[in-house]
CSV table of C-alpha atoms and ligand atoms in Angstrom, one decimal:
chain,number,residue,atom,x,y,z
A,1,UNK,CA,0.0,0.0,0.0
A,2,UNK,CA,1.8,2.9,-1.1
A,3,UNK,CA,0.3,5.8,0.2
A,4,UNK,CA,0.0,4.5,3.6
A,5,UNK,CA,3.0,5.2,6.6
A,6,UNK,CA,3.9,3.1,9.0
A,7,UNK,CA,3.1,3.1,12.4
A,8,UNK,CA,6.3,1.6,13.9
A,9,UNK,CA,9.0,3.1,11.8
A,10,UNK,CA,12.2,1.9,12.3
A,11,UNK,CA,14.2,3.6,15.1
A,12,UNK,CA,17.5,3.6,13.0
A,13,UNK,CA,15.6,5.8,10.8
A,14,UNK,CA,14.8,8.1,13.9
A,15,UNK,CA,17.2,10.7,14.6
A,16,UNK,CA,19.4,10.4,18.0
A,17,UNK,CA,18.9,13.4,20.0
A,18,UNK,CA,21.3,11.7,23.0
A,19,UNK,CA,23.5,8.8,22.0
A,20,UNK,CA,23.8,5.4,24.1
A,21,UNK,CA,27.4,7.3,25.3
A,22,UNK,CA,25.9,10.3,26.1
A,23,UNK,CA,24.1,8.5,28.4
A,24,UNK,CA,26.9,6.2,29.6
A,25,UNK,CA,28.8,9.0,30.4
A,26,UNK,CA,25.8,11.4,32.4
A,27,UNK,CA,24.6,8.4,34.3
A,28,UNK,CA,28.2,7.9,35.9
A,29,UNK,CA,28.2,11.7,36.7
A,30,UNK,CA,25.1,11.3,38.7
A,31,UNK,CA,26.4,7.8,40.5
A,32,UNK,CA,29.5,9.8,41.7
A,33,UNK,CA,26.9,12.8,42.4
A,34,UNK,CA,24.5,10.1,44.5
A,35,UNK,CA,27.6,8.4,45.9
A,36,UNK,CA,28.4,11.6,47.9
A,37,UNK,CA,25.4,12.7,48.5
A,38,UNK,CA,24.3,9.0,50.8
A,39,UNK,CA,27.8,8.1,51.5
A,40,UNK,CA,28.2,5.5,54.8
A,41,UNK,CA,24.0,5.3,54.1
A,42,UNK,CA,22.1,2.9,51.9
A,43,UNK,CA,19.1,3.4,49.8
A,44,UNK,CA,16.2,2.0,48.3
A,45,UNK,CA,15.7,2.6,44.1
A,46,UNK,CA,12.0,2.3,43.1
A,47,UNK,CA,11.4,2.4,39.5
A,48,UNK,CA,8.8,3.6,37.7
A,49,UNK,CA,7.8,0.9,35.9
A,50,UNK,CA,8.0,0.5,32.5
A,51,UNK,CA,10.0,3.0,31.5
A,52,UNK,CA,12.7,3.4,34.6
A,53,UNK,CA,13.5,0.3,34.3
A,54,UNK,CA,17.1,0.4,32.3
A,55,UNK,CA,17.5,3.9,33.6
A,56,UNK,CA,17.2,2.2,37.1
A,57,UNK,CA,19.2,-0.7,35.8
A,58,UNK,CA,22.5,1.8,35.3
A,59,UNK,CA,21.9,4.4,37.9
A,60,UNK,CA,22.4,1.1,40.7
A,61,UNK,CA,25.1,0.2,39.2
A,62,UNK,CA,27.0,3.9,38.7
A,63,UNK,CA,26.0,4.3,42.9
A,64,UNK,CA,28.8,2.9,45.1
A,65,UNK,CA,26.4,2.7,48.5
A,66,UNK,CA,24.6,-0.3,49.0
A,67,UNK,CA,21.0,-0.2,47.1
A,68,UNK,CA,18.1,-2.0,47.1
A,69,UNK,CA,15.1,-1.8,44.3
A,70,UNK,CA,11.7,-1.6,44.2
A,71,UNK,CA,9.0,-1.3,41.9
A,72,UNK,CA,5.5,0.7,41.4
A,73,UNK,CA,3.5,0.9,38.8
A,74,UNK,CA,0.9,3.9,37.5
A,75,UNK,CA,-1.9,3.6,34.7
A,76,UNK,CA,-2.8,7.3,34.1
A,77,UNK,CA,-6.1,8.7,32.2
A,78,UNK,CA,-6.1,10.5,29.3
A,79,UNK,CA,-3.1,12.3,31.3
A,80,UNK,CA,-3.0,15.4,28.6
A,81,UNK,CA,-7.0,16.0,29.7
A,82,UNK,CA,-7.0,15.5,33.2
A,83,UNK,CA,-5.0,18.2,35.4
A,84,UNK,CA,-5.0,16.4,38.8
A,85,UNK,CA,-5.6,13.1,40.3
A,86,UNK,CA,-5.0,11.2,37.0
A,87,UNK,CA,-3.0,8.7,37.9
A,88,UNK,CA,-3.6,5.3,39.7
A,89,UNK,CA,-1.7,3.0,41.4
A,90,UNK,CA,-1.4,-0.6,40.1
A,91,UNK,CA,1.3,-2.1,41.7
A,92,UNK,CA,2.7,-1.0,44.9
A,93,UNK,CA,6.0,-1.5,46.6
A,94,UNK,CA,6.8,-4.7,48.1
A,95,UNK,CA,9.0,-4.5,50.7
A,96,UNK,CA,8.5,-1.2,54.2
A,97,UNK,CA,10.7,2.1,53.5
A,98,UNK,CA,9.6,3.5,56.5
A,99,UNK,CA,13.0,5.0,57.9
A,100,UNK,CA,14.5,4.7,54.7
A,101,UNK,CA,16.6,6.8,52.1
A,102,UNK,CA,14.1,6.7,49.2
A,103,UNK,CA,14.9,7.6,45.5
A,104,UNK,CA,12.2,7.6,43.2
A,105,UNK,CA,13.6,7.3,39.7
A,106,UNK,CA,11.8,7.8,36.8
A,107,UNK,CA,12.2,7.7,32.8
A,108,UNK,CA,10.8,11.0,31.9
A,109,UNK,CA,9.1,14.4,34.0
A,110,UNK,CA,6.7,15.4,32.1
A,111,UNK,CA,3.9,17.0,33.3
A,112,UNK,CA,4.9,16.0,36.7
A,113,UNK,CA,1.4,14.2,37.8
A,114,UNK,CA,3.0,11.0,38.1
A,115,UNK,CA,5.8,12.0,40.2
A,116,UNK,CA,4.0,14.4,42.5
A,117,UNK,CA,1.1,11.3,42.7
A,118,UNK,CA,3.8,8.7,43.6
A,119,UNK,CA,5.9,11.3,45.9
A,120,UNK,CA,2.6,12.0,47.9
A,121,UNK,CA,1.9,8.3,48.6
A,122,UNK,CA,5.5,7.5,49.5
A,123,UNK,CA,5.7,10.0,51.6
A,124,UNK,CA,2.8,8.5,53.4
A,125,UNK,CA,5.2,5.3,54.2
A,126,UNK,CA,7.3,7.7,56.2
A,127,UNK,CA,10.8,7.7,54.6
A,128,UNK,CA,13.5,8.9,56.8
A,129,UNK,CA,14.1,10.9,53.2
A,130,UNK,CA,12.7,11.2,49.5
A,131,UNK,CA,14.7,12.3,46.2
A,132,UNK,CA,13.8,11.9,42.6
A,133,UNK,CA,16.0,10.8,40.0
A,134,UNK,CA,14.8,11.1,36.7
A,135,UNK,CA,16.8,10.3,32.8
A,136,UNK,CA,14.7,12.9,31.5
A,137,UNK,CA,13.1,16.6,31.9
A,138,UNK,CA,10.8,18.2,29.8
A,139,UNK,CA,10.1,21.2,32.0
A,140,UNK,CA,7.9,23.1,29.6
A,141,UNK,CA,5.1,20.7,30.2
A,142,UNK,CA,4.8,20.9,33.5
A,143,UNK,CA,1.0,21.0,34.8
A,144,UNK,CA,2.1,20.4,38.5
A,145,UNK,CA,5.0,22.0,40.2
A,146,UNK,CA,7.8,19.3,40.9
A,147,UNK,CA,11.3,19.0,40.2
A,148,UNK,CA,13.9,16.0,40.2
A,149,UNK,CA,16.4,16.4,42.5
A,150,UNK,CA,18.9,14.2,39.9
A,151,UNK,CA,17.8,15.1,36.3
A,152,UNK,CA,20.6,13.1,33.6
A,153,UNK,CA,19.2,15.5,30.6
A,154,UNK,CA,16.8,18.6,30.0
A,155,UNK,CA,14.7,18.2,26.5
A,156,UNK,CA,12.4,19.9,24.9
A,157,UNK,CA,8.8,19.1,24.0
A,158,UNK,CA,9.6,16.3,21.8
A,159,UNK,CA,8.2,12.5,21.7
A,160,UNK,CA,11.6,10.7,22.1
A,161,UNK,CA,12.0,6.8,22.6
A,162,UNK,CA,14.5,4.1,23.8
A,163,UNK,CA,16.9,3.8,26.4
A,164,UNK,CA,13.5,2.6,28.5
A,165,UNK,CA,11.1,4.6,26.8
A,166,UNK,CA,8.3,3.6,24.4
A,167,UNK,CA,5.6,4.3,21.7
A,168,UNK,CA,2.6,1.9,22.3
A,169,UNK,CA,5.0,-0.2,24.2
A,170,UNK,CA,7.7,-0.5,21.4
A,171,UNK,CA,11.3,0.7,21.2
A,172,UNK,CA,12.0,0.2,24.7
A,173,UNK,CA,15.3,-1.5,23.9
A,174,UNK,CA,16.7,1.4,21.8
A,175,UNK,CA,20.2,1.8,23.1
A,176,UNK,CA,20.1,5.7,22.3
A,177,UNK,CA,17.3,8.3,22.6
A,178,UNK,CA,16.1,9.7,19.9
A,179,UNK,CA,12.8,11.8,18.1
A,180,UNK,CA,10.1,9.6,17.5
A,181,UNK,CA,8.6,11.3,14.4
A,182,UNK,CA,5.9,13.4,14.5
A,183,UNK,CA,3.7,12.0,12.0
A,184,UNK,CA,4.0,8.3,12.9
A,185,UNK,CA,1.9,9.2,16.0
A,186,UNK,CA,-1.4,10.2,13.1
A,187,UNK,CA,-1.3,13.9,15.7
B,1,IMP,P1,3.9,12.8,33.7
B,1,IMP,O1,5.1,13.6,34.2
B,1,IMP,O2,2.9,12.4,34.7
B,1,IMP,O3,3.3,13.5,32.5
B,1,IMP,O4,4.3,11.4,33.1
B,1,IMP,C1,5.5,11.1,32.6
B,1,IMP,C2,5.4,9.8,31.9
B,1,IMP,O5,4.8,10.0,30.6
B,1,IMP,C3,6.7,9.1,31.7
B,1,IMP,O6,7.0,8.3,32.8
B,1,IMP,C4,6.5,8.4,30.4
B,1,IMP,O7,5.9,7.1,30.7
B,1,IMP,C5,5.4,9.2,29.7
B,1,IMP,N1,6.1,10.1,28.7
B,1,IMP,C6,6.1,11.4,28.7
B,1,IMP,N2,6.8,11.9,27.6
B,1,IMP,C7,7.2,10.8,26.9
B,1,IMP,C8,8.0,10.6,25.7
B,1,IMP,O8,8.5,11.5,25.1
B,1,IMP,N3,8.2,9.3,25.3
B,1,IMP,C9,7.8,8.2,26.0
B,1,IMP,N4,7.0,8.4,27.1
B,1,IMP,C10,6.8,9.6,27.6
């Protein structure tokens, strides 16, 4: 079918807008940065799941204090629509961080109502302390106010993909992270 464009095009085709060394290189920054920051301490990672997975995957093994991980897992609801209580838990963490150094790390702040969802019900577990680690910032959409206290990169307002990150569940496996094309998404 000739005039018709696929949905899924291929992500070598997609340009890189922060290469799999890029990365490599920012993650260790923020280990050493994480390091010092909790040194003689140990924390507990939990991912965001999907997404934070391989970002969560380097960042424990960049940090040189003993770490543990956990997981949660969000649905959100027509998150663009909704301004406030749009997300939903669907998988909680499994083991107490009550009295624990927490680090939430996620793959992407974007309009921050996941992160200020999941910091709110954390915090409700009593932490002895709470940071947010996050690969990416896109601090232009911002419908909440939150920040990261470990961002690896600032973007723009772009769809990107890989290095964690997906369209409809694809390209998660991308080693770098790059511009998911505009006019795949039929937007
Ligand atoms: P928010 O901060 O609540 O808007 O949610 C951020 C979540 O939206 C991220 O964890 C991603 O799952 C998803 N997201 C936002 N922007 C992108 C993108 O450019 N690519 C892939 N997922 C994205």
């Amino acid at each position: 079918m000739s005039n018709s464009k696929p949905s899924f095009p291929p992500a070598d085709q997609m340009e890189i807008l922060i290469s799999s060394g890029q990365i490599a290189e920012r993650v260790r920054e923020l280990g050493k940065q994480i390091t010092a920051d909790y040194r003689g301490h140990s924390i507990v990672l939990i991912g965001v799941l999907k997404g934070a997975a391989i970002f969560l995957a380097d960042i424990a093994r960049a940090i040189e204090v003993d770490n543990t991980f956990d997981f949660v897992a969000v649905s959100s609801y027509g998150r663009a629509l909704v301004s406030s209580g749009a997300v939903k838990l669907i998988k909680d963490i499994d083991n107490p961080i009550e009295g624990k150094h927490v680090i939430l790390v996620e793959d992407i702040l974007d309009t921050g109502l996941t992160l200020s969802y999941l910091r709110g019900l954390m915090l409700q577990h009593k932490p002895s302390s709470l940071k947010i680690a996050t690969c990416l910032d896109k601090p232009e959409r911002r419908l909440v106010p939150i920040e990261a206290d470990y961002v690896a990169f600032k973007i723009p307002n772009k769809f990107v993909i890989g290095y964690g990150m997906d369209y409809a569940e694809r390209y998660r496996g991308v080693r770098d992270i790059r511009l998911f094309p505009e006019e795949a998404t039929g937007h």
